[in-house]
Amino acid sequence: MEYKVEIGGKVITLFHDNMDESINVDDLTKIDSSNLYGEAVTISAAMNRIGLLKAELESHLAESKLDLRIFEADFVAKKRKEAANNGNQFTLRVGNEDVKIKQTEKALEKSFENDPDWIKLKKQYITLERNFNRLDSLYWSCQSKDKKLSNITNSVTPEEFANELVEGKFNGITIKK
């Protein structure tokens, strides 16, 4: 997977091996005591991958929030214009009928909330926010695991580390000696 990051006019490409399409969060966040060293050397890479996904989703979340704000501003502007042309009243669809509403700031603040397009955008935003929060929770759980592993393996010599390291897949990362 690749991520392009623009810094000071330069485009930097960050990449990593493809991640599995599914991640068992219990496996990723628990510490496998049969290979503490494998866990210790792979959790940072797993955290980085989760962090990159989190940043990507955070960007989509911000764009969705912007889309909502633009929709709301446009909707309110149209209702103001309608009210200016119709004796200080605008029309809202409530259920199956059109209702005339006197233009006030309070009425305009909520005027878009029953619009089907706004509801669709809001639901998309809520879904993105939920997914972001899930990734955020996973990220912090991985960070907690990283700190615990660091404390456990802190006093190990490089020779012990190399001897005790087990080959296999840990935290979605393959270890080969």
XYZ file of C-alpha atoms in Angstrom:
177
model
C 0.000 0.000 0.000
C 1.257 3.477 -0.809
C 0.622 6.859 0.774
C 1.707 10.089 -0.888
C 2.617 12.922 1.453
C 3.471 16.423 0.258
C 6.069 18.166 2.386
C 7.586 21.504 1.377
C 6.596 21.093 -2.251
C 8.045 17.572 -2.478
C 5.911 14.465 -2.742
C 7.159 11.673 -0.499
C 5.834 8.165 -1.069
C 5.415 5.965 1.984
C 4.757 2.307 1.319
C 4.554 -1.010 3.094
C 3.812 -4.583 2.164
C 0.175 -5.367 1.611
C -1.762 -5.896 4.790
C -4.107 -8.759 5.327
C -7.646 -7.890 4.297
C -8.866 -8.749 7.758
C -7.227 -8.109 11.099
C -8.181 -10.034 14.200
C -7.965 -7.218 16.718
C -7.797 -9.659 19.626
C -4.746 -11.345 18.104
C -3.155 -7.999 17.323
C -3.674 -6.502 20.769
C -2.911 -9.506 22.984
C 0.635 -10.478 23.868
C 1.666 -13.925 22.656
C 3.951 -15.098 25.463
C 5.360 -17.915 23.318
C 7.260 -15.333 21.260
C 7.689 -12.112 23.199
C 10.604 -11.117 20.992
C 8.639 -11.595 17.783
C 5.862 -9.533 19.296
C 8.318 -6.826 20.334
C 9.930 -6.458 16.899
C 6.665 -6.439 14.930
C 4.253 -4.360 17.016
C 5.794 -1.037 15.927
C 5.294 -1.912 12.257
C 1.713 -2.984 12.977
C 1.110 0.270 14.868
C 2.500 2.224 11.951
C 0.132 0.498 9.536
C -2.830 1.169 11.801
C -1.675 4.786 12.185
C -1.485 5.243 8.402
C -4.969 3.781 7.970
C -6.211 6.011 10.763
C -4.737 9.098 9.067
C -6.363 8.110 5.765
C -9.744 7.640 7.416
C -9.353 10.879 9.372
C -8.892 12.678 6.058
C -12.103 11.137 4.682
C -13.880 12.099 7.908
C -12.742 15.733 7.576
C -13.853 15.824 3.926
C -17.241 14.417 4.902
C -17.583 17.069 7.617
C -16.728 19.744 5.059
C -19.346 18.340 2.651
C -21.940 18.577 5.430
C -21.032 22.180 6.237
C -21.129 23.195 2.566
C -24.511 21.515 2.117
C -25.876 23.258 5.228
C -24.568 26.680 4.141
C -25.996 26.270 0.626
C -29.324 25.046 1.970
C -29.636 27.977 4.394
C -28.631 30.464 1.674
C -31.350 29.083 -0.619
C -33.924 29.331 2.173
C -32.879 32.939 2.921
C -33.278 33.808 -0.748
C -36.655 32.066 -0.865
C -37.778 33.970 2.247
C -36.605 37.265 0.770
C -38.821 36.620 -2.260
C -41.836 35.314 -0.273
C -42.679 37.738 2.517
C -39.988 36.529 4.932
C -41.167 32.899 4.750
C -39.631 29.762 3.306
C -41.074 26.320 2.687
C -39.958 23.037 4.191
C -41.194 19.577 3.307
C -42.499 17.842 6.431
C -43.731 14.340 5.753
C -45.904 14.622 2.644
C -46.743 18.302 2.881
C -45.023 21.645 2.422
C -45.035 23.899 5.462
C -44.401 27.653 5.409
C -41.940 28.789 8.061
C -41.167 32.338 9.167
C -37.505 33.117 8.594
C -35.639 33.357 11.880
C -32.068 32.401 12.678
C -33.348 29.562 14.866
C -35.563 28.217 12.072
C -32.705 28.416 9.572
C -30.270 26.644 11.925
C -32.313 23.443 11.792
C -34.000 23.839 8.421
C -31.847 21.268 6.622
C -32.171 18.473 9.189
C -35.142 16.779 7.554
C -33.789 17.088 4.008
C -33.128 13.597 2.535
C -29.802 14.662 0.987
C -28.589 16.083 4.300
C -29.692 12.932 6.128
C -27.712 10.818 3.654
C -24.591 12.973 4.102
C -24.987 12.904 7.890
C -25.293 9.112 7.937
C -22.149 8.823 5.816
C -20.350 11.099 8.267
C -21.555 9.044 11.248
C -20.311 5.832 9.596
C -16.891 7.363 8.885
C -16.703 8.692 12.436
C -17.551 5.261 13.870
C -14.896 3.596 11.693
C -12.328 6.222 12.651
C -13.075 5.682 16.339
C -12.634 1.928 15.886
C -9.214 2.424 14.296
C -8.294 4.979 16.948
C -9.160 2.478 19.679
C -7.083 -0.201 17.950
C -4.163 2.199 17.599
C -4.163 3.019 21.326
C -4.463 -0.665 22.221
C -1.422 -1.427 20.044
C 0.453 1.427 21.682
C -0.336 -0.044 25.103
C 0.931 -3.439 23.913
C 4.109 -1.807 22.571
C 4.840 -0.188 25.936
C 4.262 -3.437 27.824
C 6.510 -5.380 25.451
C 9.171 -2.711 25.742
C 9.126 -3.060 29.534
C 9.277 -6.865 29.345
C 12.153 -7.024 26.841
C 14.064 -4.008 28.127
C 16.928 -5.909 29.788
C 17.435 -8.551 27.095
C 20.797 -8.725 25.325
C 20.884 -8.780 21.507
C 22.182 -12.380 21.593
C 19.301 -13.536 23.797
C 16.921 -11.655 21.566
C 18.209 -13.352 18.389
C 18.262 -16.812 19.991
C 14.747 -16.564 21.401
C 13.137 -15.036 18.305
C 10.727 -17.465 16.629
C 10.038 -17.354 12.892
C 6.441 -16.899 11.835
C 3.770 -14.291 11.352
C 3.190 -11.956 14.277
C 1.048 -8.829 14.274
C 0.545 -9.287 10.544
C 4.321 -9.164 9.939
C 6.378 -12.196 8.832
C 9.619 -12.833 10.731
C 12.444 -14.752 9.061
C 15.801 -15.391 10.677
